[in-house]
């Protein structure tokens, strides 16, 4: 598989950064994120693994100690309760880096994606996550994805793979359970690219970028964080707790700008309820049960109408 292009040389050259983004759909920066902030975040992942008994108490890297993996969950409520990523993006050098590179103040979408991928035998898993675009089911939501390795991620550990340059082809469709472009042919094999990722690197890519996650066939856990940034000057979602909901409208305490917002719901609102690994489509008749008052939700709007209404991703 071909290597990702590195864009580190272009930092400070906005014209070149823009050219790379438009042509390739991503920036891959080497050794740019503050090490101390990364280490504090990594320590929280490591503490979680130690608590699970999956790595030794004195381990500095997430090397599996051979204990059964059955107790390792697919979600990490401790990291959610600690607000680990929210603390990370508030660290001054991290905040400054992302605001400079994305040229705006940022609103980070309320979605936890603490990736902690256990090692599995080669014959058990090729893929961790299948091919998809993060914007596929999020109509009206504007954001860039920032994928941050928290340990050295070699080919054996897997990690993210991008279909570079394929972000200009619109949205894929799900056919027989797989995401594919139905127009213009399949994604060419020579588009797929990855890298050996290291602490300090960040991969930023657009929501139209097809990507997937390789399985982990190494001797250790793969730990990474992906977070989603929206520019404050662009369209922002409505996000917060449901105050009231019925089949025709939802009222949300909007944490984005500290307001209370009522949006109408109709047959064209894309409704999703709680589900793993992703929120599941639901009907208007189900919405008040699936997303009752007190639920943390995310919505996009077209005037007073909700385009999407879904749970926040925790
Ligand atoms: Fe994704």
Coordinates of C-alpha atoms and ligand atoms in Angstrom, one line a residue:
X1 CA 0.0 0.0 0.0
X2 CA 1.4 3.4 -0.9
X3 CA 2.4 5.9 1.8
X4 CA 0.4 9.0 2.8
X5 CA 1.9 12.2 1.6
X6 CA 3.3 14.3 4.4
X7 CA 2.2 17.9 4.6
X8 CA 4.4 19.1 7.4
X9 CA 6.6 21.1 5.1
X10 CA 3.6 23.2 4.1
X11 CA 2.7 24.5 7.6
X12 CA 2.8 28.3 7.3
X13 CA 2.1 28.2 3.6
X14 CA -1.6 28.6 3.3
X15 CA -1.7 28.4 -0.5
X16 CA 0.2 25.1 -0.5
X17 CA -2.0 23.7 2.4
X18 CA -5.1 24.6 0.4
X19 CA -3.7 23.0 -2.7
X20 CA -3.0 19.8 -0.9
X21 CA -6.4 19.7 0.8
X22 CA -8.3 20.2 -2.4
X23 CA -6.3 17.7 -4.4
X24 CA -5.8 15.0 -1.8
X25 CA -8.5 15.6 0.8
X26 CA -6.2 15.3 3.8
X27 CA -3.2 16.7 5.6
X28 CA -0.8 14.3 7.3
X29 CA 1.5 16.2 9.8
X30 CA 4.5 14.6 11.4
X31 CA 5.6 15.4 15.0
X32 CA 3.5 18.6 15.4
X33 CA 1.4 17.9 18.5
X34 CA 2.7 18.8 22.0
X35 CA 4.3 15.8 23.6
X36 CA 3.3 16.6 27.2
X37 CA -0.4 17.0 26.3
X38 CA -0.2 13.8 24.3
X39 CA 1.4 11.9 27.2
X40 CA -1.3 13.1 29.6
X41 CA -3.9 11.8 27.2
X42 CA -2.0 8.5 26.6
X43 CA -1.6 8.0 30.4
X44 CA -5.4 7.9 30.6
X45 CA -5.7 5.2 28.0
X46 CA -2.8 3.3 29.7
X47 CA -4.6 3.6 33.1
X48 CA -7.7 2.1 31.5
X49 CA -5.8 -0.8 30.1
X50 CA -4.1 -1.4 33.5
X51 CA -7.4 -1.3 35.3
X52 CA -8.7 -3.9 32.9
X53 CA -5.6 -6.1 33.7
X54 CA -4.7 -6.3 30.0
X55 CA -1.3 -4.7 30.3
X56 CA 1.2 -4.9 33.2
X57 CA 1.1 -2.2 35.9
X58 CA 4.5 -0.9 35.0
X59 CA 4.0 -0.9 31.2
X60 CA 5.0 2.3 29.4
X61 CA 3.6 1.0 26.1
X62 CA 0.3 -0.9 25.6
X63 CA 1.8 -4.3 25.3
X64 CA -0.7 -7.1 25.9
X65 CA 0.2 -9.3 28.8
X66 CA -1.7 -12.3 27.5
X67 CA -4.6 -12.1 29.9
X68 CA -8.0 -13.0 28.2
X69 CA -9.4 -10.2 26.1
X70 CA -13.0 -11.0 26.9
X71 CA -13.1 -8.3 29.6
X72 CA -11.8 -5.6 27.2
X73 CA -14.9 -3.6 26.1
X74 CA -15.4 -1.8 22.8
X75 CA -16.3 1.5 24.5
X76 CA -14.5 3.2 27.4
X77 CA -16.8 4.8 29.7
X78 CA -14.0 5.8 32.1
X79 CA -12.4 8.0 29.4
X80 CA -15.8 9.5 28.7
X81 CA -16.5 10.2 32.4
X82 CA -13.0 11.9 32.6
X83 CA -13.8 14.1 29.6
X84 CA -10.4 13.0 28.3
X85 CA -10.6 14.4 24.8
X86 CA -12.3 17.6 26.0
X87 CA -9.4 18.2 28.4
X88 CA -6.9 17.4 25.6
X89 CA -8.3 20.0 23.1
X90 CA -8.3 22.7 25.7
X91 CA -4.5 22.3 26.3
X92 CA -3.0 25.5 25.1
X93 CA -0.6 24.2 22.4
X94 CA -3.2 21.7 21.1
X95 CA -5.8 24.4 20.9
X96 CA -3.4 26.8 19.1
X97 CA -2.2 24.1 16.6
X98 CA -5.7 23.2 15.5
X99 CA -7.0 26.7 15.4
X100 CA -4.0 27.8 13.3
X101 CA -4.2 24.9 10.9
X102 CA -8.0 25.2 10.4
X103 CA -7.9 29.0 10.5
X104 CA -10.8 29.4 12.9
X105 CA -12.0 29.0 16.4
X106 CA -13.4 25.5 16.7
X107 CA -16.4 23.7 18.1
X108 CA -15.5 20.1 18.7
X109 CA -18.4 17.8 18.0
X110 CA -19.7 15.9 21.1
X111 CA -18.6 12.4 19.9
X112 CA -16.2 10.2 21.9
X113 CA -14.0 8.0 19.7
X114 CA -11.4 6.6 22.0
X115 CA -10.0 3.8 19.9
X116 CA -8.5 0.9 21.8
X117 CA -8.1 -2.0 19.5
X118 CA -7.0 -5.3 20.9
X119 CA -4.5 -7.5 19.1
X120 CA -6.1 -10.5 17.3
X121 CA -4.7 -13.4 15.4
X122 CA -4.2 -12.7 11.7
X123 CA -6.9 -15.2 10.7
X124 CA -9.5 -13.6 13.0
X125 CA -9.6 -10.1 11.7
X126 CA -8.5 -8.2 8.6
X127 CA -10.6 -5.2 9.2
X128 CA -11.4 -3.2 12.3
X129 CA -13.9 -0.9 10.6
X130 CA -15.1 -1.3 7.0
X131 CA -14.9 1.4 4.2
X132 CA -17.0 4.4 4.9
X133 CA -17.2 8.2 4.8
X134 CA -17.8 10.0 8.2
X135 CA -20.2 12.4 6.5
X136 CA -22.4 9.7 5.0
X137 CA -25.2 9.9 7.5
X138 CA -24.6 13.4 8.9
X139 CA -26.4 15.7 6.5
X140 CA -25.8 19.3 7.2
X141 CA -23.0 18.6 9.6
X142 CA -19.7 20.4 8.7
X143 CA -16.5 19.0 10.3
X144 CA -13.0 17.8 9.7
X145 CA -11.8 14.6 11.3
X146 CA -8.5 14.7 13.3
X147 CA -7.0 11.2 13.9
X148 CA -4.3 11.1 16.5
X149 CA -2.1 8.0 17.2
X150 CA -1.2 7.6 20.9
X151 CA 1.5 4.9 20.3
X152 CA 3.7 3.9 17.4
X153 CA 1.4 2.3 14.9
X154 CA 3.2 0.1 12.4
X155 CA 1.6 -2.0 9.7
X156 CA 1.2 -4.9 12.2
X157 CA -0.9 -2.7 14.5
X158 CA -3.1 -1.7 11.5
X159 CA -4.6 1.8 11.8
X160 CA -6.4 4.1 9.4
X161 CA -6.2 3.8 5.6
X162 CA -7.5 6.6 3.3
X163 CA -8.6 6.4 -0.3
X164 CA -6.6 9.5 -1.2
X165 CA -8.1 11.8 -3.8
X166 CA -11.5 9.9 -3.8
X167 CA -13.1 12.7 -1.7
X168 CA -14.4 14.4 -4.8
X169 CA -16.8 11.7 -5.9
X170 CA -19.8 12.5 -3.7
X171 CA -21.3 10.0 -1.2
X172 CA -21.0 6.3 -1.3
X173 CA -24.1 4.1 -0.9
X174 CA -24.5 1.0 1.2
X175 CA -25.1 -2.0 -1.1
X176 CA -25.2 -5.5 0.4
X177 CA -23.8 -4.0 3.6
X178 CA -20.8 -2.4 1.9
X179 CA -20.2 1.3 1.1
X180 CA -19.5 1.8 -2.6
X181 CA -19.5 4.5 -5.2
X182 CA -22.3 3.5 -7.5
X183 CA -21.2 6.0 -10.2
X184 CA -17.8 6.2 -11.9
X185 CA -16.7 2.7 -10.9
X186 CA -15.1 1.4 -7.7
X187 CA -12.3 3.0 -5.7
X188 CA -9.1 2.2 -7.6
X189 CA -6.8 -0.1 -5.7
X190 CA -3.8 2.3 -6.0
X191 CA -5.7 5.1 -4.1
X192 CA -5.4 3.4 -0.7
X193 CA -2.6 4.8 1.5
X194 CA -1.4 4.5 5.1
X195 CA 1.6 5.4 7.1
X196 CA 3.6 4.2 10.1
X197 CA 2.1 6.6 12.7
X198 CA 4.0 8.0 15.7
X199 CA 3.2 10.0 18.8
X200 CA 3.1 13.6 17.8
X201 CA 1.6 13.0 14.3
X202 CA -1.9 13.9 13.3
X203 CA -4.0 13.0 10.2
X204 CA -6.7 15.5 9.3
X205 CA -9.2 14.6 6.6
X206 CA -12.4 15.7 5.1
X207 CA -15.8 14.1 5.9
X208 CA -16.1 12.9 2.2
X209 CA -12.9 10.9 2.4
X210 CA -13.4 7.1 2.1
X211 CA -11.4 5.3 4.8
X212 CA -11.3 2.1 6.9
X213 CA -9.4 0.7 9.8
X214 CA -7.1 -2.3 9.5
X215 CA -7.1 -5.0 12.1
X216 CA -4.5 -5.3 14.8
X217 CA -2.2 -8.3 14.4
X218 CA 0.6 -7.1 16.7
X219 CA 1.6 -7.9 20.3
X220 CA 0.0 -4.8 21.7
X221 CA -3.1 -2.7 21.8
X222 CA -3.6 0.1 19.3
X223 CA -4.6 3.3 21.0
X224 CA -5.7 6.4 19.1
X225 CA -8.2 9.2 19.4
X226 CA -10.3 10.7 16.6
X227 CA -12.1 13.9 17.1
X228 CA -14.2 16.1 14.9
X229 CA -13.7 19.9 14.5
X230 CA -16.3 22.4 13.2
X231 CA -15.3 25.9 12.3
X232 CA -17.1 28.4 14.5
X233 CA -17.6 30.6 11.4
X234 CA -19.4 27.8 9.5
X235 CA -22.7 26.1 10.0
X236 CA -22.8 24.6 13.5
X237 CA -25.1 21.8 14.8
X238 CA -27.5 22.0 17.6
X239 CA -26.2 19.9 20.5
X240 CA -27.3 19.3 24.0
X241 CA -30.0 17.7 26.2
X242 CA -33.5 17.2 24.9
X243 CA -36.0 19.3 27.0
X244 CA -39.1 18.1 25.2
X245 CA -39.8 15.8 22.3
X246 CA -42.9 14.7 20.3
X247 CA -43.4 13.3 16.9
X248 CA -43.5 16.7 15.3
X249 CA -40.8 18.7 17.2
X250 CA -37.9 18.6 19.6
X251 CA -36.7 21.2 22.0
X252 CA -33.0 21.1 22.9
X253 CA -30.9 23.1 25.4
X254 CA -28.2 24.0 22.8
X255 CA -24.7 24.0 24.4
X256 CA -23.2 25.3 21.2
X257 CA -24.4 28.9 21.8
X258 CA -26.2 28.5 25.1
X259 CA -29.7 28.9 23.8
X260 CA -32.9 26.8 23.8
X261 CA -33.9 25.7 20.3
X262 CA -37.1 24.1 19.0
X263 CA -36.8 22.2 15.6
X264 CA -39.7 20.6 13.7
X265 CA -39.5 16.9 12.8
X266 CA -41.0 15.5 9.7
X267 CA -40.9 12.5 7.4
X268 CA -37.7 13.8 5.8
X269 CA -35.8 14.2 9.1
X270 CA -33.1 11.5 9.3
X271 CA -33.8 10.1 12.7
X272 CA -31.4 7.8 14.6
X273 CA -31.6 6.2 18.0
X274 CA -29.0 4.7 20.4
X275 CA -27.1 1.8 18.9
X276 CA -23.6 0.2 18.7
X277 CA -21.3 0.7 16.9
X278 CA -23.4 3.4 15.3
X279 CA -26.8 5.0 16.0
X280 CA -29.6 3.1 14.2
X281 CA -32.3 4.6 12.0
X282 CA -35.7 5.0 13.7
X283 CA -39.1 6.3 12.8
X284 CA -41.0 9.4 14.0
X285 CA -43.2 7.1 16.0
X286 CA -40.2 5.9 17.9
X287 CA -38.4 9.2 18.4
X288 CA -39.8 10.1 21.8
X289 CA -39.0 6.7 23.3
X290 CA -35.6 6.5 21.7
X291 CA -34.5 10.0 22.5
X292 CA -36.5 11.0 25.6
X293 CA -36.1 14.2 27.6
X294 CA -32.6 14.3 29.1
X295 CA -31.0 12.5 26.2
X296 CA -27.8 14.1 24.8
X297 CA -28.5 14.7 21.1
X298 CA -27.0 16.2 18.0
X299 CA -29.1 17.9 15.3
X300 CA -28.6 19.8 12.1
X301 CA -31.1 22.4 10.9
X302 CA -32.5 23.8 7.7
X303 CA -34.2 26.9 9.1
X304 CA -36.6 25.7 11.8
X305 CA -36.6 22.2 10.6
X306 CA -34.3 19.4 11.8
X307 CA -32.4 17.7 9.0
X308 CA -30.9 15.1 11.3
X309 CA -31.6 14.2 14.9
X310 CA -29.4 11.6 16.5
X311 CA -27.8 10.7 19.8
X312 CA -24.4 12.2 20.6
X313 CA -21.9 9.4 20.2
X314 CA -20.7 8.1 23.6
Ligands
LIG1 FE1 -14.6 6.9 10.2

